[in-house]
mmCIF file of C-alpha atoms in Angstrom:
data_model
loop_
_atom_site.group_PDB
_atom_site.id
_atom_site.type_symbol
_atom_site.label_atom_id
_atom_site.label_comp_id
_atom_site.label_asym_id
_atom_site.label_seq_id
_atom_site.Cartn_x
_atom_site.Cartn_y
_atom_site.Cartn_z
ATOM 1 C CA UNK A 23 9.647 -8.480 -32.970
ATOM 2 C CA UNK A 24 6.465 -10.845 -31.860
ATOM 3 C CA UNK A 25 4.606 -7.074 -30.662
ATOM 4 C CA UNK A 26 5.363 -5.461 -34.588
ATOM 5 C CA UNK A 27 4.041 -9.138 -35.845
ATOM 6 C CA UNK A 28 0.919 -8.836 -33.969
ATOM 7 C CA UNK A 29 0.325 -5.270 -34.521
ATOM 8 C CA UNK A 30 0.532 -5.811 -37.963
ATOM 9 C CA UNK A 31 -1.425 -8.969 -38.050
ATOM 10 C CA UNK A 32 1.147 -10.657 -39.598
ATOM 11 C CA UNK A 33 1.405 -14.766 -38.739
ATOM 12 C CA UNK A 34 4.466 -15.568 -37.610
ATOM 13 C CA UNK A 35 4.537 -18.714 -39.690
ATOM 14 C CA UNK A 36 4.690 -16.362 -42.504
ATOM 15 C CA UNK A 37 8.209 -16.522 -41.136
ATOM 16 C CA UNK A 38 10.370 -18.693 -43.712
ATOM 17 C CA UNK A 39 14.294 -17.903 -42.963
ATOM 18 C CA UNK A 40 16.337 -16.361 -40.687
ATOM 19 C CA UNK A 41 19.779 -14.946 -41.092
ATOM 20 C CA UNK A 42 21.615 -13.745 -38.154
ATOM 21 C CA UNK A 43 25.327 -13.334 -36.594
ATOM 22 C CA UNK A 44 27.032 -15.947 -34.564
ATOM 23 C CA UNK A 45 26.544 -14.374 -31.279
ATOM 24 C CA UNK A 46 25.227 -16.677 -28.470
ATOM 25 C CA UNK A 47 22.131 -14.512 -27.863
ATOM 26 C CA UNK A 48 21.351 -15.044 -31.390
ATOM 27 C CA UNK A 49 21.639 -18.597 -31.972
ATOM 28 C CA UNK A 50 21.557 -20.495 -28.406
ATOM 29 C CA UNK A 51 19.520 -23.399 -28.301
ATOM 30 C CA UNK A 52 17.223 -22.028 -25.353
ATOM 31 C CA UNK A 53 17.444 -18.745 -24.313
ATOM 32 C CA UNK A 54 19.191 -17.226 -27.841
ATOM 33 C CA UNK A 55 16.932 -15.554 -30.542
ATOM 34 C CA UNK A 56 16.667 -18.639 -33.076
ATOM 35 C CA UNK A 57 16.357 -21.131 -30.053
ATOM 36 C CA UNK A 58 12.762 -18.927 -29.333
ATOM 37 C CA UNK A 59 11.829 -18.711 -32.560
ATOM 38 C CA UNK A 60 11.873 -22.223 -33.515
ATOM 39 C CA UNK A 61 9.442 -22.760 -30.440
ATOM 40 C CA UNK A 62 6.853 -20.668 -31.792
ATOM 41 C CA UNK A 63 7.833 -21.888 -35.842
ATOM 42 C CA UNK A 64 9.838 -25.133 -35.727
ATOM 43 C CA UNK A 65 10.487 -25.200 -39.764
ATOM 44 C CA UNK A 66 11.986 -21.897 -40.087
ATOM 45 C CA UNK A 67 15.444 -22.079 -41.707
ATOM 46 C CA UNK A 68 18.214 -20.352 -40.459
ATOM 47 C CA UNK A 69 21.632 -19.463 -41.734
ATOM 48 C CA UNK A 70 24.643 -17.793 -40.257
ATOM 49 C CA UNK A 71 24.815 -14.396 -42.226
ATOM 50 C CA UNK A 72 27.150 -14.758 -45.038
ATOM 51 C CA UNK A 73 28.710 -11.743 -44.591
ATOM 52 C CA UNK A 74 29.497 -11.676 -41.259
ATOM 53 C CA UNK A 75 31.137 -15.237 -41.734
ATOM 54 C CA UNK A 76 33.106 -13.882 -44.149
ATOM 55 C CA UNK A 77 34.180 -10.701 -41.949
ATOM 56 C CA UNK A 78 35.324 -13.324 -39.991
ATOM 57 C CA UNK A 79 37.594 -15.108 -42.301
ATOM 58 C CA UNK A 80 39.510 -12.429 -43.545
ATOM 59 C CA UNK A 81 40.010 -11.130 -39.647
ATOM 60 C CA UNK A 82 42.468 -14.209 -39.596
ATOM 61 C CA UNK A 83 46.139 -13.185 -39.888
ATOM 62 C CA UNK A 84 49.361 -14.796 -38.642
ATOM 63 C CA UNK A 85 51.977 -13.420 -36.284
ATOM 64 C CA UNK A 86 53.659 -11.030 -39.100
ATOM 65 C CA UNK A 87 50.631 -9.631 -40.666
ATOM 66 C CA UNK A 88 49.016 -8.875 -37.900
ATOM 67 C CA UNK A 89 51.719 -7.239 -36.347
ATOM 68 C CA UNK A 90 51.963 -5.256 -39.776
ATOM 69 C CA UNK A 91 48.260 -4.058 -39.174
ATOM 70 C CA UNK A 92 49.341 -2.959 -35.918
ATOM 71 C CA UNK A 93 51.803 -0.848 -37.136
ATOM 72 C CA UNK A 94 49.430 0.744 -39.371
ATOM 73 C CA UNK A 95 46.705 1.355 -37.245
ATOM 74 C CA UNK A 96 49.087 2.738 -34.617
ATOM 75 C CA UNK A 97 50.678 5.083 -37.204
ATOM 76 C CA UNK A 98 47.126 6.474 -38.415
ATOM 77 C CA UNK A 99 45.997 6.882 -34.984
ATOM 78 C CA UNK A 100 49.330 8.902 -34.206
ATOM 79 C CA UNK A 101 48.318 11.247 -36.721
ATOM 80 C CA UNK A 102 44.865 11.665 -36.407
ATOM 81 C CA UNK A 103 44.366 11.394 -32.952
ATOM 82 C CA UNK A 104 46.444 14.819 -32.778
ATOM 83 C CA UNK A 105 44.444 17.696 -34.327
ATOM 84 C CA UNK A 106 47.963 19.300 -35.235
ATOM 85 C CA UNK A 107 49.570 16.502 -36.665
ATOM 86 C CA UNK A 108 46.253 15.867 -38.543
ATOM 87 C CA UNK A 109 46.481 19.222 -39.927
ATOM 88 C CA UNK A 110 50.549 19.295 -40.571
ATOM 89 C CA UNK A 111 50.172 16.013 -42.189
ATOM 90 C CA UNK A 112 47.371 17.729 -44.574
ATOM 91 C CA UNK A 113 49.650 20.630 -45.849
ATOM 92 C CA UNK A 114 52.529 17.973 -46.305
ATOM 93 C CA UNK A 115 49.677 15.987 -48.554
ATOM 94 C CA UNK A 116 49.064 19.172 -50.256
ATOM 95 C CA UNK A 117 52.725 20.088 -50.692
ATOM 96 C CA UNK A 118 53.297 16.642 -52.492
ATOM 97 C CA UNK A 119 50.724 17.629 -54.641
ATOM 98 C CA UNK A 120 49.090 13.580 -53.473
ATOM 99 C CA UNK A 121 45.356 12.881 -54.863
ATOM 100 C CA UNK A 122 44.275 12.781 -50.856
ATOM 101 C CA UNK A 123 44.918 14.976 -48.138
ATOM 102 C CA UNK A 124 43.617 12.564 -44.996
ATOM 103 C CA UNK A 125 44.362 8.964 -43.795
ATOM 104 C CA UNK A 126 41.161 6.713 -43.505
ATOM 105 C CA UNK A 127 40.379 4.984 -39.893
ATOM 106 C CA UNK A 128 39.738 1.535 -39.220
ATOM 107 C CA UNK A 129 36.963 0.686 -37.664
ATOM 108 C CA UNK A 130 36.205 -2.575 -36.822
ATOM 109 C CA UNK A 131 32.545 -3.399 -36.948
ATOM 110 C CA UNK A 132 32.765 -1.577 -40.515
ATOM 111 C CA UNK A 133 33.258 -4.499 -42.924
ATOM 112 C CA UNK A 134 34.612 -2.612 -45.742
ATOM 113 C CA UNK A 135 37.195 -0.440 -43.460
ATOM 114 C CA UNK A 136 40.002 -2.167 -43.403
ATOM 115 C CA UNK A 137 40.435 -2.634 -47.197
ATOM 116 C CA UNK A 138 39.676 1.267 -47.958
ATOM 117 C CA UNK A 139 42.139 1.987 -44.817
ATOM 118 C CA UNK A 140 45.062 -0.002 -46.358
ATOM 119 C CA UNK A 141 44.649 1.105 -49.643
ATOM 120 C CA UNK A 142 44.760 4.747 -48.759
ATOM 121 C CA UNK A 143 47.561 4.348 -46.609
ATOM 122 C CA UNK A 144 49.510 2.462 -49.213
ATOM 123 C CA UNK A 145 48.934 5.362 -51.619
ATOM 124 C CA UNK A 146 50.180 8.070 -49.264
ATOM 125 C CA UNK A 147 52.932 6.178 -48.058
ATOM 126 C CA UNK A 148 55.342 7.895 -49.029
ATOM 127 C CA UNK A 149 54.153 11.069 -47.286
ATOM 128 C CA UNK A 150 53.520 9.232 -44.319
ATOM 129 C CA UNK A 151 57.072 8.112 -44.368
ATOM 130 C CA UNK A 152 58.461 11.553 -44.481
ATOM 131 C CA UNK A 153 56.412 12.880 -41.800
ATOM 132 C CA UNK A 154 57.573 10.625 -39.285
ATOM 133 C CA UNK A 155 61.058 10.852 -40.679
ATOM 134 C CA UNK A 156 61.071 14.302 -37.993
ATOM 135 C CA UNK A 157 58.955 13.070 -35.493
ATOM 136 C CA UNK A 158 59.072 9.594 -34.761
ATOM 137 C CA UNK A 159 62.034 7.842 -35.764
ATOM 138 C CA UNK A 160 60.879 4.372 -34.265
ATOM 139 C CA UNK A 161 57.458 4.589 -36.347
ATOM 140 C CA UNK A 162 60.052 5.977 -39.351
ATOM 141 C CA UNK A 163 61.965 2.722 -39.357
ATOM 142 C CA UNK A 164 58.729 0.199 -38.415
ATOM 143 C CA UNK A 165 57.029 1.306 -41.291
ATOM 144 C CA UNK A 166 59.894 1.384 -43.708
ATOM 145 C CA UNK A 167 60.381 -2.253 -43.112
ATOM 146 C CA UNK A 168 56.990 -3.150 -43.803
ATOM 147 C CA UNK A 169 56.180 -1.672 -47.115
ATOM 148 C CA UNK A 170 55.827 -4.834 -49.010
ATOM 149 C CA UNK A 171 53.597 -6.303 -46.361
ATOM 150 C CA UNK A 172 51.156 -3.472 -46.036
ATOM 151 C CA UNK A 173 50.810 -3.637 -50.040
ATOM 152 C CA UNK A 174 50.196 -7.468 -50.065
ATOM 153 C CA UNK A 175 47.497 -6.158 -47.201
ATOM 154 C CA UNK A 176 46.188 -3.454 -49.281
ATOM 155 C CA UNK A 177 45.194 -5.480 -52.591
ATOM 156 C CA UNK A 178 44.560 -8.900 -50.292
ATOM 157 C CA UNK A 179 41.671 -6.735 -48.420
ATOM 158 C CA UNK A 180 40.469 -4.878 -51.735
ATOM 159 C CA UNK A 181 39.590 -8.409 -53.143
ATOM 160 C CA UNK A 182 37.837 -9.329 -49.884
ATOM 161 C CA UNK A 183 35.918 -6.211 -50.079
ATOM 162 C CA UNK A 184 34.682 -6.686 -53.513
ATOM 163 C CA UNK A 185 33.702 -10.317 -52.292
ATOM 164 C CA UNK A 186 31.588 -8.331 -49.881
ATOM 165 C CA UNK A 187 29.755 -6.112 -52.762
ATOM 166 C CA UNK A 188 28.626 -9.781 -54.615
ATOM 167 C CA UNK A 189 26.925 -10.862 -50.836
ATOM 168 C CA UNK A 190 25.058 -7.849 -51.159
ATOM 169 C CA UNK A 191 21.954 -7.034 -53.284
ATOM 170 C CA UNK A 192 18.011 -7.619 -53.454
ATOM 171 C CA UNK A 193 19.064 -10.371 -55.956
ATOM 172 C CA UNK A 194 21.179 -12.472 -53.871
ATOM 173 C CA UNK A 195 20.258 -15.843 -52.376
ATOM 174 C CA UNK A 196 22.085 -18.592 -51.027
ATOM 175 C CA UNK A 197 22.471 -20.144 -54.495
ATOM 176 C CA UNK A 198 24.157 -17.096 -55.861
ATOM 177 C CA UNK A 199 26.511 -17.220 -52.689
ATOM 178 C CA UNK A 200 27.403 -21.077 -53.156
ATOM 179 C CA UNK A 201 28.603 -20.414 -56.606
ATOM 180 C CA UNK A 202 30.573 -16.796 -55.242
ATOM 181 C CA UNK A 203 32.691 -18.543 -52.191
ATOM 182 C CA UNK A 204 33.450 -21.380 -54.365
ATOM 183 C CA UNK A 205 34.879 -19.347 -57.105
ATOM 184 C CA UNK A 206 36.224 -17.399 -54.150
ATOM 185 C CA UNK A 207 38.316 -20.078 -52.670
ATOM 186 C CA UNK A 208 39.900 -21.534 -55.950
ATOM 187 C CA UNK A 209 41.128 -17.694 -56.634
ATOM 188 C CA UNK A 210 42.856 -18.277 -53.012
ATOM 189 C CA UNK A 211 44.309 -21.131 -54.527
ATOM 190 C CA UNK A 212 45.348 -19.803 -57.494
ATOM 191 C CA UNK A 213 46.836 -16.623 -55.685
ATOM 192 C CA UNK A 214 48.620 -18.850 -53.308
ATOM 193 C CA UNK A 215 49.906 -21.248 -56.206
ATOM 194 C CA UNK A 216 51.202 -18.071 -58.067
ATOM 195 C CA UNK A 217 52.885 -16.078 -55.216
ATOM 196 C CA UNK A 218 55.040 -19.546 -54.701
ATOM 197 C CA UNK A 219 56.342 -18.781 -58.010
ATOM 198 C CA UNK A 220 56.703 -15.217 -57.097
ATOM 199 C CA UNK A 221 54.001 -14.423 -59.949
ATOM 200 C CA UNK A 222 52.419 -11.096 -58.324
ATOM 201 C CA UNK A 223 50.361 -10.005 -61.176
ATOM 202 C CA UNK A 224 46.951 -10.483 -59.464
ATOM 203 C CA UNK A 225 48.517 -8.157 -56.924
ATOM 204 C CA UNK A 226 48.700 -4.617 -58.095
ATOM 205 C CA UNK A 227 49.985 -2.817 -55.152
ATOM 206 C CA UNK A 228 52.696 -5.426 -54.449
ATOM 207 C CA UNK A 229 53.672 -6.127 -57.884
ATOM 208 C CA UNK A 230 54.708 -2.320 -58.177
ATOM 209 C CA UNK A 231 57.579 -3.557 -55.774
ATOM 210 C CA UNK A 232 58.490 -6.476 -56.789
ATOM 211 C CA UNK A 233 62.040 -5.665 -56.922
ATOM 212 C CA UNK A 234 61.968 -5.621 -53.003
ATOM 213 C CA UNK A 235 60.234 -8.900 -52.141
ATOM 214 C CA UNK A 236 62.041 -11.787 -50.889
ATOM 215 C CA UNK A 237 61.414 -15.141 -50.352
ATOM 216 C CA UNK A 238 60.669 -14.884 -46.450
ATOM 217 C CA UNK A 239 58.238 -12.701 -47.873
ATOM 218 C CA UNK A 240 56.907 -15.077 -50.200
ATOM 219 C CA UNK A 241 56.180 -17.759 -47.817
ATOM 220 C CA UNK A 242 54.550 -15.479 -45.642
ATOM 221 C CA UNK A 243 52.035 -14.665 -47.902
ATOM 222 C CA UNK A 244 51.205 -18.716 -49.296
ATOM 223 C CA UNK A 245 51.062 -19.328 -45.896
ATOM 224 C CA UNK A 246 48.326 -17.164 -44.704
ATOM 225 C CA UNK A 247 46.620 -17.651 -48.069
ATOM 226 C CA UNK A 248 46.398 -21.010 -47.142
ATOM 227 C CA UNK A 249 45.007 -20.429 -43.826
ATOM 228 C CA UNK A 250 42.528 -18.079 -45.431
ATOM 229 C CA UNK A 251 41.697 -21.418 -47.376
ATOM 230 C CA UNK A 252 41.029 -23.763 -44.951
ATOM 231 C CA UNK A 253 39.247 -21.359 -42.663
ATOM 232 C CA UNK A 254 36.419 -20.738 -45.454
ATOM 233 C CA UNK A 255 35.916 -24.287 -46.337
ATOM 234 C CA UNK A 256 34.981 -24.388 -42.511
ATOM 235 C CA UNK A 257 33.123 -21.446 -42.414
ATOM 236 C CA UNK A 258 30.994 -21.672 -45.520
ATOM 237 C CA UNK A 259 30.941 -25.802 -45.062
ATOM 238 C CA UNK A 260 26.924 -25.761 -44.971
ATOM 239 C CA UNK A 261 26.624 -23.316 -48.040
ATOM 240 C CA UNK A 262 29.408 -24.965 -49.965
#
């Protein structure tokens, strides 16, 4: 970075802000990026990018969730990983006349993958279900059990991922992203505060089975939402 500065003949005390991950290498106090950058500018301001703090929220699931990922990721893989099964699994899309013919992958450094993932998943999950019904009973039965958590999933990591699009922009600053994550976390609140009352409105996928969810369920779901809570007050503490 200092080489491009100089070759440009650009001061490095034109240098205001700094946003970066919370790697080590980025924000140790000697030998990390920030620590070496405040030698050479010791006013710069720098902030944990808000994006990647929030990637790191919503990566926090309990025991049953995260098991229900699992299960999802495993069953995608199973079929994709497989030319043929990619390709049977296409003509059985086809044959159910369904709006998509392919399952989405997850990739984890993609911020936005796991929402777009779920929700596609969720809306082929009925095809899914039938072709495993032939070819892998276990993976039949896991997934049948889970429905109602990978929907809860689904529209949970939709509203993340829209969170995402408002961090984004030439237009935002940090005083635009104070007033987001606060409205952010009081819709957490207000989610959990309705699901307790099993009022699933704010939840499309999930309120499409309503009919199926219990209150193990239920509890599941306030619970992690207030997890989700807590772990963004800490996370977004400066900002906030």
């Amino acid at each position: 970075m200092q080489t491009y500065f100089e070759e440009k003949e650009i001061p490095l005390t034109n240098i205001l802000s700094c946003a970066t991950d919370g790697a080590p290498a980025m924000i140790g106090k000697y030998r990390g990026f920030i620590g070496l950058l405040k030698q050479e500018i010791p006013e710069v301001i720098t902030v944990h990018c808000v994006i990647h703090r929030q990637h790191l929220v919503a990566r926090n699931l309990n025991i049953t969730l995260s098991n229900t990922l699992q299960i999802v990721i495993t069953a995608i893989n199973k079929i994709k990983a497989n030319p043929l099964k990619d390709r049977l699994f296409r003509e059985l899309c086809l044959k159910n006349d369904e709006d998509f013919e392919r399952l989405l992958l997850h990739t984890e450094v993609r911020w936005l993958s796991r929402g777009n993932c779920l929700i596609r998943f969720f809306e082929l999950f009925d095809t899914v279900l039938e072709f495993f019904q032939t070819k892998d009973s276990l993976m039949f039965n896991q997934l049948k059990n889970k429905k109602v958590e990978i929907a809860y999933l689904a529209d949970l990591f939709s509203k993340f991922n829209e969170l995402n699009l408002k961090l984004q922009g030439k237009n935002v600053n940090l005083i635009t992203t104070k007033s987001v994550i606060r409205a952010f976390i009081s819709k957490l609140t207000f989610y959990r505060q309705n699901l307790g009352r099993c009022e699933i409105s704010h939840f499309a996928l999930l309120n499409k089975l309503k009919e199926y969810i219990n209150d193990a369920n239920l509890h599941v779901f306030c619970e992690h939402l207030e997890m989700l809570k807590k772990k963004k007050k800490r996370r977004f503490n400066d900002i906030l």
